[in-house]
Structures are given as structure tokens and as C-alpha cells.
Amino acid sequence: MKWAGNKAAERTNSLFSPRGVAYYIKQVDVGWAAVIVILVAGLSIPILTILLKLFEGPGESWGHIVEFLLADYVINSCILALCSGGLALAFGIGPAWIVSRYEFPFRRALEWLLIIPLAIPNYLTAYAYAGLFDYGGLIQQIIASGDVTSSAGRIDIMNIWGLSFVLASSLYPYVYVTTRSFFLNQSSTQLSTALLLGAGEARVFWKVALPMARPAIAAGLFLVLMEVLNDYGAAYYFGVPTFTTAIFRSWFGLGEPDTSIYLSALLCLFVLLLIFAERFQRRKKGYDTRRSDTSMPRKTVLPLAQGGLVLLCLAPITAGFLLPFGQMSYWGSITWSKVLDSSYFSIVGYSVFLATITALLCVCISYLLIYGSTWSRSQGVKNISKVAILGYAVPGVVIAVGIIIPGLMFDKWLIGFMQEYAGVGIGFVINGTLVGLILAYCVRFMAVSYNPIEANSKKVGESVSHASQVLGASKWRRTFFINIPLLQKGLWSGALLVFVDVMKELPITLLLKPYGVMTLSAKAYEFASDERIAESAIPSLMIIAAGLLPIIFLNKLIRS
């Protein structure tokens, strides 16, 4: 033991000797480490900008906002988060348990139909519900068909409670997907034991299945709350002042970027509190990974109960997809001849181009972050690479503000440099250009592509790649001939998810899109803000179609 201790001490001393440090540096691939650090630094610029600008002080109206408006922003944001989150839990957990536990007609179709509301952005669902509950809308006509006066029978949905319902109807699939995945893969031991001990179905659900699924439910709820805090179009149209609408108003209405930055920082603080709360509630909790030899068989129920289960699953589908899609289709049928013209070719072209380029960049950067950090042979670099995906936890409007300020500084410096040393006059490179817009998209949605690629890479493993390395294959040869073919599902999933998210994104697009460039989301918002709600149907239906096709393709890809 004495000899072993001496040898360990010698190795430790040799590590901190000049020769040992040189040997360690030689083992770390400095080139790939530098690439990862540069990528992470570039993707972290918006958040760092917000933090640094806080030291410069707020704008002139900050005192007025703190005294008269800030409390409303905080209260409204909290109410939206609580109500939307609670309704999303109700809409998502019940159907997840039903399709996982019971066998009934149309179950397989309902399994993926329950995900469909994700294809419709929040603001489009809000526009549709405003029309459904407006005078002459479908809901109002149904109410008026009874013996109820129009003043007493009309339901006003244009308030914070109606907005909470709209957001929950649109976002509940996040809870449904994570919870259903847990129910399908959980150990059947506890459920079987509870049933053998005489517990009924309701007691098994409330006392056994639901407590075990808490980590999955919390993960889905966290995504819902993040989307609620990121929403701008729906909150603005419903007239509910939130942090996001306040940031837009401070920047465009008051012309005070510094005030917008302070509001952005408070919103980031709100997000951090959510992250810490989610981590704290599951600090000692995890998934039960024990698997029994046989999975829990689905229970067949009586025909009357089967009809009830189908109706329970159809309720959130109707609220989140069928009603909004039906309203948009009706509006589209009566306005397409007035709205649809040749300009839509360029609008669709810009939308598809931006979504495609962003998807390709996110997939490529995600691949470099995952494998480049491995090639660097440094655990520290691997940890740093995770920072690049934090942008998804930051609302889009904050990222846009964090791009505008450093982008403007860089553009001014580059224009002066080119004028002085090259005698060439150039325009802005980042601000007001597609470069800045795509950069913001990449920061916002990097995690969307990173997570499925990383999960697939862990599933595939590194044995094949290591074997090819021993045989002399270079990194790039392994990339194109081994890794990419093995990671097809992860790459396609990441690219399609980013494509859908970019097509739907509104706050970043409104703040950063170049003058003269119009996307489908911005066009739909433009019509709605001009009170031409029916005309917004055509771009809205195009966005829905762009979201539906990838979801259907992903469903087939996962099943294959």
C-alpha cells in the first residue's frame, strides 16, 4: 500500500510539473475545444447582453412602470401561468392515462390526434376563438338559438380567463406527450400489486400511477409555462398586459431599449425561478426503471364506458384543434378570393427558406456540439457545450432584444472599419437582415434539435465509431459514412421540429425581420392587429399545414 501511495503521489506531482501540464494539453484537442467554446459564446450573446446592459440603468419611464404598471405585469403573468398550467394538466394527464390503460375503439387514432394542437400556434388559436365567441360566431349563434337574450347570453372570452383557456387548449400536448411516455414505459409491478390488493381503477390512478409520474408531469408542465411566458400574439390580441407585451411596448411604443432590457431581465428571473422550482420538486425523485417480464395489459371496458373514454379524449382535441381549424377554414373559404394573390408566393418562400436554413444550421451545430465536445477529449468542454441549449429556456422577445443591441454595435464598427481602411460603404450585416433573424432563431431553438440528436447518439453508442477510428477512418469520414446514417431518426426529428417552430415563431420575427420581408406568422399577425381577423385565415391555414405535415411524418418515422 505504501508503494501504491508513492506511485499515486508521483503521478499527481508529474501532472502539475511543466512536463505534466504539457502532456495534458497535448491530450486535449485544443482545436475542437476552441470550436466548441466559440459556438457556445456566439449562442450565449443575447443572454450575456441582457446581463451586461443592466449595469447601464433603466430608461426614463422605468419609475412610472414600477409605480403603476409592474404589479399588473407580474399578477397577470402569474395568473396566466397558474390557470393555463392547471388546465393543461387537466387536458393532458387524463387522456394520457386513458390511451395507455384502456382498450377502446379509435384508441390508436386518438393517440396521435391528441398531439395535433401543437401544429397550431397559440396566437392563431386565440384569433379563432375570438371569432367563435364574437357576435355572429358559432358559439354565439348556438347560445342565441336558445331563449336567451343576446346581452345575457354572450360569453366574453377576451380577457385573462379566456386567454388562459386558449393557451391551455393549445399547449396541453406537452403534458400529454411526457406523461403518456411515462405511463407506457412504467413498471407494471406496483399497478398489479395495487389491483391484487383490491384497489379500484380510480384509486390506482390517484394513489399509484399519478404520484410515480410526477417527474414526467413536471417536465411537461415546465414546457407549458415557458410557452405561456413567451406568448405575445395571443396576449396582445386579447388585451392582457404581460411581461412580453410590455417589452414590445417599451421598445416600439416608448422608444426605450433600456427599459425593455430591464423588463427582459425580470422575465429571465421569472424563468430561472421556474427552472429552480422544477429542479427542486424532483431533487430526490426519479423514474422507476424496473421493468417486469410482461407489460400491463390494457383493460377492456363496457361499450357505454368506451363511448365515455372516446368523448373524454375528443374534448381536448376539439378545443385545441377542431374548433380553431374549423373557424379558420370557414374564414378562408369566404376570404381567399380577396386575400390570396401572387404576393403569397414570396411570403411562403421566405417562411420556408428561413425555416429550412435554420433547421439545417441547428442540426449541424448540434452535431458539432455533441461530437466536437467528445473529440476535444475534455470533460470541461463537454459541460460548456450544454450552455448552448439554454436559449430555449429564454423567451423569444428577450433573445431578440439581446441580438439587436450587440448587432447594432458590430454593424457600426464594421461600417466604420470598411469605410476607413477599404474605402467601401456597406450597410448593416446583422441588424435588420436575415442574418440576425436566423441567428436569433438558432439561439432560441438549438435545444429542439440538440435533444433528439443527443438522445439518438446515446442509443446508438460509440462502439462502431471507435472501431472505425481504430481502422484509421478520419473524423469527417466517420461523420458522413457512420454517424449520420446511424443518427437518421434523430437528425430528421431535430430538423423537422425546428422547421415547425420557426414557421410558428412570432415575437422574434416581428422584432428582427428585415424591412420588405414578410413571413406567414407576421402576415397573420398583421391582419389580426388591423382587425381583419377573417383575412388572417389564409396565412394561418398555411402555417397549420406546415406544422401538420412534419408531425405526420415524425409519427411514421417513430413507428418505423
Coordinates of C-alpha atoms in Angstrom, one line a residue:
M1 CA 0.0 0.0 0.0
K2 CA 2.9 2.3 0.7
W3 CA 4.3 1.6 -2.7
A4 CA 0.9 2.3 -4.4
G5 CA 0.6 5.6 -2.4
N6 CA 4.0 6.7 -3.5
K7 CA 3.2 5.9 -7.2
A8 CA -0.1 7.9 -6.9
A9 CA 1.8 10.8 -5.4
E10 CA 4.4 10.6 -8.2
R11 CA 1.6 10.7 -10.8
T12 CA 0.0 13.7 -9.1
N13 CA 3.3 15.6 -8.9
S14 CA 4.1 14.8 -12.5
L15 CA 0.7 16.1 -13.6
F16 CA 1.5 19.5 -12.1
S17 CA 5.0 19.7 -13.3
P18 CA 5.7 21.6 -16.5
R19 CA 6.1 18.4 -18.4
G20 CA 2.8 17.0 -17.0
V21 CA 0.9 20.2 -18.0
A22 CA 2.3 19.9 -21.5
Y23 CA 1.3 16.3 -21.7
Y24 CA -2.3 17.1 -20.5
I25 CA -2.6 20.0 -23.0
K26 CA -1.4 17.6 -25.8
Q27 CA -4.1 15.1 -24.8
V28 CA -6.9 17.8 -25.1
D29 CA -7.6 18.6 -28.8
V30 CA -7.3 22.4 -28.5
G31 CA -8.7 23.0 -32.0
W32 CA -12.0 21.3 -31.3
A33 CA -12.1 22.8 -27.8
A34 CA -11.8 26.2 -29.3
V35 CA -14.6 25.5 -31.9
I36 CA -17.0 24.4 -29.1
V37 CA -16.2 27.5 -27.0
I38 CA -16.7 29.8 -29.9
L39 CA -20.0 28.3 -30.8
V40 CA -21.2 28.4 -27.2
A41 CA -20.1 32.0 -26.9
G42 CA -21.9 33.0 -30.0
L43 CA -25.1 31.4 -28.9
S44 CA -24.8 33.0 -25.4
I45 CA -24.5 36.6 -26.7
P46 CA -28.2 37.5 -26.2
I47 CA -28.3 36.4 -22.6
L48 CA -24.9 38.0 -21.8
T49 CA -26.0 41.2 -23.4
I50 CA -29.1 41.5 -21.2
L51 CA -27.0 40.9 -18.1
L52 CA -24.3 43.5 -19.0
K53 CA -26.8 46.2 -20.1
L54 CA -28.4 46.0 -16.6
F55 CA -25.4 48.0 -15.3
E56 CA -26.2 51.0 -17.5
G57 CA -29.5 51.8 -15.8
P58 CA -33.1 51.8 -17.0
G59 CA -34.9 54.3 -19.2
E60 CA -36.9 57.4 -18.2
S61 CA -40.2 55.6 -17.9
W62 CA -38.9 52.9 -15.6
G63 CA -40.1 54.7 -12.5
H64 CA -43.6 55.1 -13.9
I65 CA -43.7 51.4 -14.8
V66 CA -42.6 50.3 -11.4
E67 CA -45.2 52.5 -9.6
F68 CA -48.2 51.9 -11.8
L69 CA -47.8 49.0 -14.2
L70 CA -45.2 46.5 -12.9
A71 CA -47.7 44.9 -10.5
D72 CA -50.2 44.3 -13.3
Y73 CA -47.5 42.6 -15.4
V74 CA -46.4 40.3 -12.5
I75 CA -50.0 39.5 -11.5
N76 CA -51.2 38.8 -15.0
S77 CA -48.2 36.7 -15.8
C78 CA -48.7 34.6 -12.6
I79 CA -52.4 34.2 -13.2
L80 CA -51.8 33.1 -16.8
A81 CA -49.1 30.6 -15.7
L82 CA -51.2 29.1 -12.9
C83 CA -54.5 28.9 -14.8
S84 CA -53.0 27.8 -18.1
G85 CA -50.8 25.3 -16.3
G86 CA -53.7 23.9 -14.3
L87 CA -55.9 23.5 -17.3
A88 CA -53.1 21.9 -19.4
L89 CA -52.6 19.3 -16.6
A90 CA -56.3 18.5 -16.7
F91 CA -56.4 18.3 -20.5
G92 CA -53.2 16.3 -20.8
I93 CA -53.0 13.8 -17.9
G94 CA -56.4 12.3 -18.2
P95 CA -56.2 11.4 -21.9
A96 CA -52.6 10.1 -21.4
W97 CA -53.8 7.6 -18.8
I98 CA -56.9 6.6 -20.8
V99 CA -55.0 5.8 -24.0
S100 CA -52.3 4.0 -22.0
R101 CA -54.5 2.0 -19.7
Y102 CA -57.7 1.1 -21.6
E103 CA -58.5 -0.6 -24.9
F104 CA -61.4 1.1 -26.8
P105 CA -62.4 2.0 -30.4
F106 CA -60.3 4.6 -32.2
R107 CA -57.6 4.5 -29.5
R108 CA -54.6 4.4 -31.9
A109 CA -56.0 7.3 -33.9
L110 CA -56.7 9.4 -30.8
E111 CA -53.1 8.7 -29.5
W112 CA -51.6 11.0 -32.2
L113 CA -54.6 13.2 -32.7
L114 CA -54.1 14.4 -29.1
I115 CA -50.7 15.8 -30.3
I116 CA -52.2 17.7 -33.2
P117 CA -52.9 21.0 -31.4
L118 CA -49.2 21.7 -31.4
A119 CA -49.4 22.3 -35.1
I120 CA -51.5 25.5 -34.4
P121 CA -49.6 28.4 -32.8
N122 CA -51.1 30.0 -29.7
Y123 CA -51.9 33.3 -31.4
L124 CA -53.8 31.6 -34.2
T125 CA -55.9 29.6 -31.7
A126 CA -56.6 32.9 -30.0
Y127 CA -57.8 34.6 -33.2
A128 CA -60.1 31.6 -33.9
Y129 CA -61.7 31.7 -30.5
A130 CA -62.2 35.4 -30.7
G131 CA -64.2 34.7 -33.9
L132 CA -66.1 31.8 -32.4
F133 CA -67.3 33.9 -29.4
D134 CA -67.8 37.1 -31.4
Y135 CA -71.2 38.4 -32.5
G136 CA -72.3 36.1 -35.3
G137 CA -69.7 33.5 -34.3
L138 CA -70.6 29.8 -34.0
I139 CA -70.7 29.8 -30.2
Q140 CA -72.8 32.9 -30.1
Q141 CA -75.2 31.5 -32.6
I142 CA -75.6 28.3 -30.5
I143 CA -76.3 30.4 -27.4
A144 CA -78.7 32.7 -29.4
S145 CA -80.6 29.6 -30.6
G146 CA -81.9 29.2 -27.1
D147 CA -84.3 31.5 -25.4
V148 CA -81.6 33.7 -24.1
T149 CA -81.2 37.4 -24.8
S150 CA -78.0 38.4 -26.6
S151 CA -76.8 40.6 -23.8
A152 CA -77.2 37.9 -21.1
G153 CA -76.2 35.0 -23.4
R154 CA -73.0 36.4 -24.9
I155 CA -69.8 35.0 -23.4
D156 CA -66.9 37.4 -23.3
I157 CA -63.7 35.5 -23.9
M158 CA -61.5 38.5 -24.5
N159 CA -60.0 38.5 -21.0
I160 CA -57.3 36.8 -19.0
W161 CA -59.5 33.8 -18.2
G162 CA -60.4 33.3 -21.8
L163 CA -56.7 33.6 -22.7
S164 CA -55.8 31.0 -20.1
F165 CA -58.2 28.6 -21.7
V166 CA -56.9 29.3 -25.2
L167 CA -53.3 28.8 -24.1
A168 CA -54.1 25.6 -22.2
S169 CA -56.0 24.2 -25.2
S170 CA -53.1 24.9 -27.5
L171 CA -50.3 23.7 -25.1
Y172 CA -51.6 20.7 -23.3
P173 CA -49.9 18.2 -25.7
Y174 CA -46.6 19.0 -23.9
V175 CA -48.1 17.4 -20.7
Y176 CA -49.8 14.7 -22.7
V177 CA -46.6 13.5 -24.5
T178 CA -44.3 13.4 -21.5
T179 CA -47.0 11.8 -19.2
R180 CA -48.1 9.2 -21.8
S181 CA -44.5 8.2 -22.4
F182 CA -44.1 7.5 -18.7
F183 CA -47.3 5.6 -18.4
L184 CA -46.4 3.4 -21.4
N185 CA -42.9 2.6 -20.0
Q186 CA -43.5 2.4 -16.3
S187 CA -43.1 -0.8 -14.3
S188 CA -46.4 -2.7 -14.0
T189 CA -45.4 -4.2 -10.7
Q190 CA -46.9 -1.5 -8.5
L191 CA -50.1 -1.3 -10.6
S192 CA -50.6 -5.1 -10.5
T193 CA -50.0 -5.2 -6.8
A194 CA -52.5 -2.4 -6.1
L195 CA -55.1 -4.2 -8.2
L196 CA -54.5 -7.5 -6.5
L197 CA -54.9 -5.8 -3.1
G198 CA -58.4 -4.7 -4.1
A199 CA -57.8 -1.1 -5.2
G200 CA -60.2 0.2 -7.8
E201 CA -59.1 1.8 -11.1
A202 CA -59.6 5.3 -9.7
R203 CA -57.6 4.6 -6.6
V204 CA -54.8 3.0 -8.6
F205 CA -54.6 6.2 -10.8
W206 CA -54.7 8.7 -8.0
K207 CA -52.6 6.8 -5.4
V208 CA -50.1 4.9 -7.5
A209 CA -49.8 5.9 -11.2
L210 CA -50.1 9.7 -10.7
P211 CA -47.5 10.1 -7.9
M212 CA -45.0 7.9 -9.8
A213 CA -45.4 10.1 -12.9
R214 CA -44.6 13.4 -11.1
P215 CA -41.2 13.9 -12.8
A216 CA -42.8 13.4 -16.3
I217 CA -45.7 15.7 -15.4
A218 CA -43.4 18.4 -14.1
A219 CA -41.3 18.3 -17.3
G220 CA -44.4 18.7 -19.5
L221 CA -45.8 21.5 -17.2
F222 CA -42.5 23.3 -17.4
L223 CA -42.6 23.5 -21.2
V224 CA -46.2 24.8 -21.0
L225 CA -45.2 27.5 -18.6
M226 CA -42.3 28.5 -20.8
E227 CA -44.5 28.9 -23.8
V228 CA -47.1 30.9 -21.8
L229 CA -44.4 33.4 -20.7
N230 CA -43.1 33.5 -24.3
D231 CA -46.5 34.3 -25.8
Y232 CA -47.0 37.7 -27.4
G233 CA -49.6 37.5 -30.2
A234 CA -52.4 36.0 -28.1
A235 CA -51.9 38.2 -25.1
Y236 CA -51.7 41.3 -27.2
Y237 CA -54.8 40.5 -29.2
F238 CA -56.8 39.7 -26.0
G239 CA -55.6 42.9 -24.4
V240 CA -53.9 41.3 -21.4
P241 CA -50.7 43.1 -20.4
T242 CA -47.9 40.7 -19.6
F243 CA -44.1 41.0 -19.5
T244 CA -43.8 40.1 -23.1
T245 CA -46.3 42.8 -24.3
A246 CA -44.6 45.3 -22.0
I247 CA -41.2 44.6 -23.6
F248 CA -42.7 45.3 -27.1
R249 CA -44.5 48.4 -25.9
S250 CA -41.3 49.8 -24.2
W251 CA -39.2 49.2 -27.3
F252 CA -41.6 50.3 -30.1
G253 CA -44.2 52.5 -28.3
L254 CA -41.9 54.4 -25.9
G255 CA -38.6 54.0 -27.8
E256 CA -36.7 53.0 -24.6
P257 CA -34.5 49.9 -25.2
D258 CA -33.0 50.3 -21.7
T259 CA -36.5 49.8 -20.2
S260 CA -37.1 46.8 -22.4
I261 CA -33.9 45.3 -21.2
Y262 CA -34.9 45.7 -17.5
L263 CA -38.2 44.1 -18.2
S264 CA -36.4 41.3 -20.1
A265 CA -34.2 40.7 -17.1
L266 CA -37.2 40.4 -14.8
L267 CA -38.7 37.9 -17.2
C268 CA -35.5 35.9 -17.2
L269 CA -35.6 36.0 -13.4
F270 CA -39.1 34.6 -13.6
V271 CA -37.9 31.8 -15.9
L272 CA -35.0 31.0 -13.6
L273 CA -37.4 30.7 -10.6
L274 CA -39.4 28.2 -12.7
I275 CA -36.3 26.2 -13.5
F276 CA -35.2 26.1 -9.9
A277 CA -38.7 25.2 -8.8
E278 CA -38.9 22.3 -11.3
R279 CA -35.5 21.0 -10.2
F280 CA -36.3 21.4 -6.5
Q281 CA -39.6 19.4 -6.7
R282 CA -37.8 16.4 -8.2
R283 CA -34.5 16.7 -6.4
K284 CA -34.8 13.2 -4.9
K285 CA -37.3 11.8 -7.3
G286 CA -36.8 9.9 -10.5
Y287 CA -38.3 7.4 -12.8
D288 CA -38.9 3.8 -11.7
T289 CA -36.7 1.9 -14.2
R290 CA -37.7 -1.5 -13.0
R291 CA -39.4 -3.5 -15.7
S292 CA -41.5 -6.6 -15.3
D293 CA -41.3 -9.6 -17.7
T294 CA -44.8 -8.8 -19.0
S295 CA -46.3 -5.3 -19.6
M296 CA -49.6 -4.3 -18.0
P297 CA -52.3 -5.4 -20.5
R298 CA -54.8 -2.7 -21.4
K299 CA -58.2 -3.1 -19.8
T300 CA -61.3 -3.5 -22.0
V301 CA -64.4 -1.8 -20.6
L302 CA -68.1 -1.9 -21.3
P303 CA -69.4 -0.3 -24.5
L304 CA -71.0 2.6 -22.7
A305 CA -67.8 3.3 -20.9
Q306 CA -65.9 3.1 -24.2
G307 CA -68.0 5.9 -25.5
G308 CA -67.2 8.0 -22.5
L309 CA -63.5 7.4 -22.9
V310 CA -63.7 8.5 -26.6
L311 CA -65.5 11.6 -25.6
L312 CA -63.0 12.5 -22.9
C313 CA -60.2 12.2 -25.4
L314 CA -62.1 14.1 -28.0
A315 CA -62.7 17.1 -25.7
P316 CA -59.2 18.5 -25.7
I317 CA -58.8 17.6 -29.4
T318 CA -61.9 19.6 -30.2
A319 CA -60.8 22.6 -28.0
G320 CA -57.2 22.6 -29.2
F321 CA -57.6 21.7 -32.9
L322 CA -61.1 21.0 -34.4
L323 CA -62.7 24.3 -33.3
P324 CA -59.8 26.6 -34.3
F325 CA -59.2 24.7 -37.5
G326 CA -62.9 24.8 -38.4
Q327 CA -63.1 28.5 -37.8
M328 CA -60.0 29.2 -39.8
S329 CA -61.3 27.0 -42.7
Y330 CA -64.6 28.9 -42.7
W331 CA -62.9 32.2 -42.8
G332 CA -60.6 31.0 -45.5
S333 CA -63.5 29.9 -47.7
I334 CA -65.1 33.3 -47.7
T335 CA -61.9 35.5 -47.9
W336 CA -59.5 33.5 -50.1
S337 CA -60.5 35.3 -53.3
K338 CA -59.8 38.7 -51.8
V339 CA -56.6 37.8 -50.0
L340 CA -54.8 35.2 -51.9
D341 CA -52.7 36.8 -54.7
S342 CA -49.2 36.5 -56.2
S343 CA -47.6 38.1 -53.1
Y344 CA -48.2 34.9 -51.2
F345 CA -45.6 33.1 -53.2
S346 CA -42.9 35.3 -51.8
I347 CA -44.4 35.1 -48.3
V348 CA -44.4 31.3 -48.4
G349 CA -41.0 31.3 -50.0
Y350 CA -39.4 33.5 -47.2
S351 CA -41.1 31.4 -44.5
V352 CA -40.0 28.1 -45.9
F353 CA -36.5 29.4 -46.6
L354 CA -36.0 30.8 -43.1
A355 CA -37.3 27.6 -41.5
T356 CA -35.2 25.3 -43.7
I357 CA -31.9 27.3 -43.3
T358 CA -32.5 27.5 -39.5
A359 CA -33.2 23.8 -39.3
L360 CA -30.1 22.8 -41.2
L361 CA -27.9 25.2 -39.1
C362 CA -29.4 23.9 -35.9
V363 CA -28.8 20.3 -36.8
C364 CA -25.2 20.9 -38.0
I365 CA -24.3 23.0 -34.9
S366 CA -26.0 20.4 -32.6
Y367 CA -23.9 17.7 -34.2
L368 CA -20.7 19.7 -33.8
L369 CA -21.6 20.4 -30.1
I370 CA -22.3 16.8 -29.4
Y371 CA -19.4 15.1 -31.2
G372 CA -16.9 18.1 -31.2
S373 CA -17.0 18.1 -27.4
T374 CA -16.2 14.4 -27.5
W375 CA -13.4 14.9 -30.0
S376 CA -11.9 17.6 -27.7
R377 CA -11.3 14.9 -25.1
S378 CA -12.1 17.4 -22.3
Q379 CA -14.9 17.0 -19.7
G380 CA -14.9 20.7 -19.1
V381 CA -15.7 21.4 -22.8
K382 CA -18.5 18.8 -22.7
N383 CA -20.0 20.7 -19.8
I384 CA -19.6 24.0 -21.5
S385 CA -21.4 22.7 -24.7
K386 CA -24.6 22.3 -22.7
V387 CA -24.8 26.0 -22.2
A388 CA -25.6 26.4 -25.9
I389 CA -29.1 25.0 -25.4
L390 CA -30.2 27.4 -22.7
G391 CA -31.7 29.7 -25.2
Y392 CA -34.9 27.6 -25.3
A393 CA -35.5 28.5 -21.7
V394 CA -35.4 32.2 -22.6
P395 CA -38.5 33.9 -24.2
G396 CA -38.1 34.8 -27.8
V397 CA -38.6 38.5 -27.2
V398 CA -35.6 38.5 -24.8
I399 CA -33.4 36.8 -27.3
A400 CA -34.5 39.4 -30.0
V401 CA -33.5 42.3 -27.7
G402 CA -30.2 40.6 -26.9
I403 CA -29.5 40.3 -30.6
I404 CA -30.4 43.8 -31.6
I405 CA -28.0 45.6 -29.2
P406 CA -24.7 43.8 -29.9
G407 CA -25.7 43.5 -33.6
L408 CA -26.0 47.3 -33.9
M409 CA -22.7 47.8 -32.2
F410 CA -21.0 45.3 -34.5
D411 CA -22.6 46.9 -37.6
K412 CA -21.5 50.4 -36.7
W413 CA -17.9 49.1 -36.1
L414 CA -17.8 47.2 -39.3
I415 CA -19.2 50.1 -41.4
G416 CA -16.6 52.5 -39.9
F417 CA -13.8 49.9 -40.4
M418 CA -14.7 49.2 -44.1
Q419 CA -15.1 53.0 -44.8
E420 CA -11.7 53.9 -43.2
Y421 CA -9.5 51.1 -44.3
A422 CA -11.1 49.8 -47.5
G423 CA -13.0 52.9 -48.7
V424 CA -16.1 50.8 -49.2
G425 CA -19.5 51.8 -48.0
I426 CA -21.6 48.9 -46.7
G427 CA -24.9 48.5 -44.9
F428 CA -25.9 46.6 -41.8
V429 CA -24.9 43.0 -41.7
I430 CA -26.8 41.8 -38.7
N431 CA -29.5 44.3 -37.7
G432 CA -32.5 44.4 -40.0
T433 CA -31.1 41.5 -42.1
L434 CA -31.8 37.8 -42.5
V435 CA -28.5 37.0 -40.7
G436 CA -29.7 38.5 -37.4
L437 CA -33.1 36.8 -37.7
I438 CA -31.6 33.4 -38.4
L439 CA -29.1 33.8 -35.6
A440 CA -31.9 34.6 -33.2
Y441 CA -33.9 31.5 -34.4
C442 CA -30.8 29.3 -33.9
V443 CA -30.3 30.6 -30.3
R444 CA -34.0 30.0 -29.5
F445 CA -34.4 26.6 -31.0
M446 CA -30.9 25.0 -30.6
A447 CA -32.2 22.7 -27.8
V448 CA -35.1 21.5 -30.1
S449 CA -32.5 19.9 -32.4
Y450 CA -29.9 19.1 -29.8
N451 CA -32.0 16.9 -27.6
P452 CA -33.2 14.3 -30.1
I453 CA -29.8 14.1 -31.7
E454 CA -28.1 13.6 -28.3
A455 CA -30.7 11.0 -27.3
N456 CA -30.2 9.1 -30.5
S457 CA -26.4 9.2 -30.2
K458 CA -26.6 7.7 -26.8
K459 CA -28.9 5.0 -28.0
V460 CA -26.5 4.2 -30.9
G461 CA -23.4 4.2 -28.8
E462 CA -19.8 4.8 -29.8
S463 CA -18.6 1.2 -30.4
V464 CA -19.0 1.4 -34.2
S465 CA -17.4 4.8 -34.4
H466 CA -14.5 3.7 -32.2
A467 CA -13.9 0.6 -34.3
S468 CA -13.7 2.7 -37.5
Q469 CA -11.3 5.1 -35.7
V470 CA -9.0 2.2 -34.9
L471 CA -9.1 1.2 -38.5
G472 CA -7.9 4.6 -39.5
A473 CA -11.1 6.5 -40.5
S474 CA -10.9 10.2 -40.1
K475 CA -13.5 12.2 -38.1
W476 CA -15.2 13.5 -41.2
R477 CA -15.3 10.1 -42.8
R478 CA -16.9 8.7 -39.7
T479 CA -19.3 11.6 -39.7
F480 CA -20.6 11.0 -43.3
F481 CA -20.4 7.3 -43.5
I482 CA -21.2 6.1 -40.0
N483 CA -22.6 8.7 -37.6
I484 CA -25.1 10.4 -40.0
P485 CA -26.6 7.1 -41.3
L486 CA -27.0 5.8 -37.7
L487 CA -28.5 9.1 -36.5
Q488 CA -31.0 9.5 -39.2
K489 CA -34.1 9.5 -36.9
G490 CA -32.5 12.0 -34.5
L491 CA -31.4 14.3 -37.3
W492 CA -34.7 14.2 -39.1
S493 CA -36.6 14.7 -35.8
G494 CA -34.5 17.7 -34.8
A495 CA -34.7 19.3 -38.2
L496 CA -38.5 18.9 -38.5
L497 CA -39.2 20.1 -35.0
V498 CA -37.0 23.2 -35.6
F499 CA -38.8 23.8 -39.0
V500 CA -42.2 23.7 -37.4
D501 CA -41.1 26.0 -34.5
V502 CA -39.6 28.6 -36.9
M503 CA -42.8 28.7 -39.0
K504 CA -44.8 29.4 -35.9
E505 CA -42.4 31.9 -34.1
L506 CA -43.9 35.4 -33.8
P507 CA -42.0 37.7 -31.3
I508 CA -38.5 37.1 -32.8
T509 CA -39.9 37.6 -36.3
L510 CA -41.7 40.8 -35.5
L511 CA -38.7 42.4 -33.9
L512 CA -35.9 41.2 -36.3
K513 CA -37.4 40.6 -39.7
P514 CA -35.9 42.9 -42.4
Y515 CA -38.0 45.6 -44.0
G516 CA -39.8 44.3 -47.0
V517 CA -39.6 40.7 -45.8
M518 CA -42.9 39.1 -44.8
T519 CA -43.5 35.7 -43.2
L520 CA -46.7 33.8 -42.7
S521 CA -46.7 34.4 -39.0
A522 CA -46.1 38.1 -39.4
K523 CA -48.8 38.3 -42.1
A524 CA -51.4 36.6 -39.9
Y525 CA -50.5 39.0 -37.0
E526 CA -50.7 42.0 -39.3
F527 CA -54.3 41.1 -40.4
A528 CA -55.4 40.4 -36.8
S529 CA -53.9 43.7 -35.5
D530 CA -55.7 45.6 -38.2
E531 CA -59.0 43.9 -37.1
R532 CA -59.1 42.0 -40.3
I533 CA -59.4 38.7 -38.4
A534 CA -61.1 36.8 -41.2
E535 CA -58.3 37.7 -43.7
S536 CA -55.8 36.1 -41.3
A537 CA -57.2 32.7 -42.1
I538 CA -55.2 32.1 -45.3
P539 CA -51.7 32.6 -43.8
S540 CA -52.9 30.8 -40.7
L541 CA -54.0 27.7 -42.6
M542 CA -50.6 27.7 -44.4
I543 CA -48.8 27.7 -41.0
I544 CA -51.1 24.9 -39.8
A545 CA -50.4 22.8 -42.9
A546 CA -46.7 23.4 -42.4
G547 CA -47.0 22.1 -38.9
L548 CA -49.2 19.1 -39.7
L549 CA -47.1 17.5 -42.4
P550 CA -43.9 17.2 -40.3
I551 CA -46.0 15.9 -37.3
I552 CA -47.5 13.2 -39.5
F553 CA -44.0 12.4 -41.0
L554 CA -42.5 12.2 -37.5
N555 CA -45.2 9.9 -36.3
K556 CA -44.4 7.5 -39.2
L557 CA -40.7 7.9 -38.6
I558 CA -41.0 6.9 -34.9
R559 CA -43.2 3.9 -35.7
S560 CA -40.8 2.7 -38.4

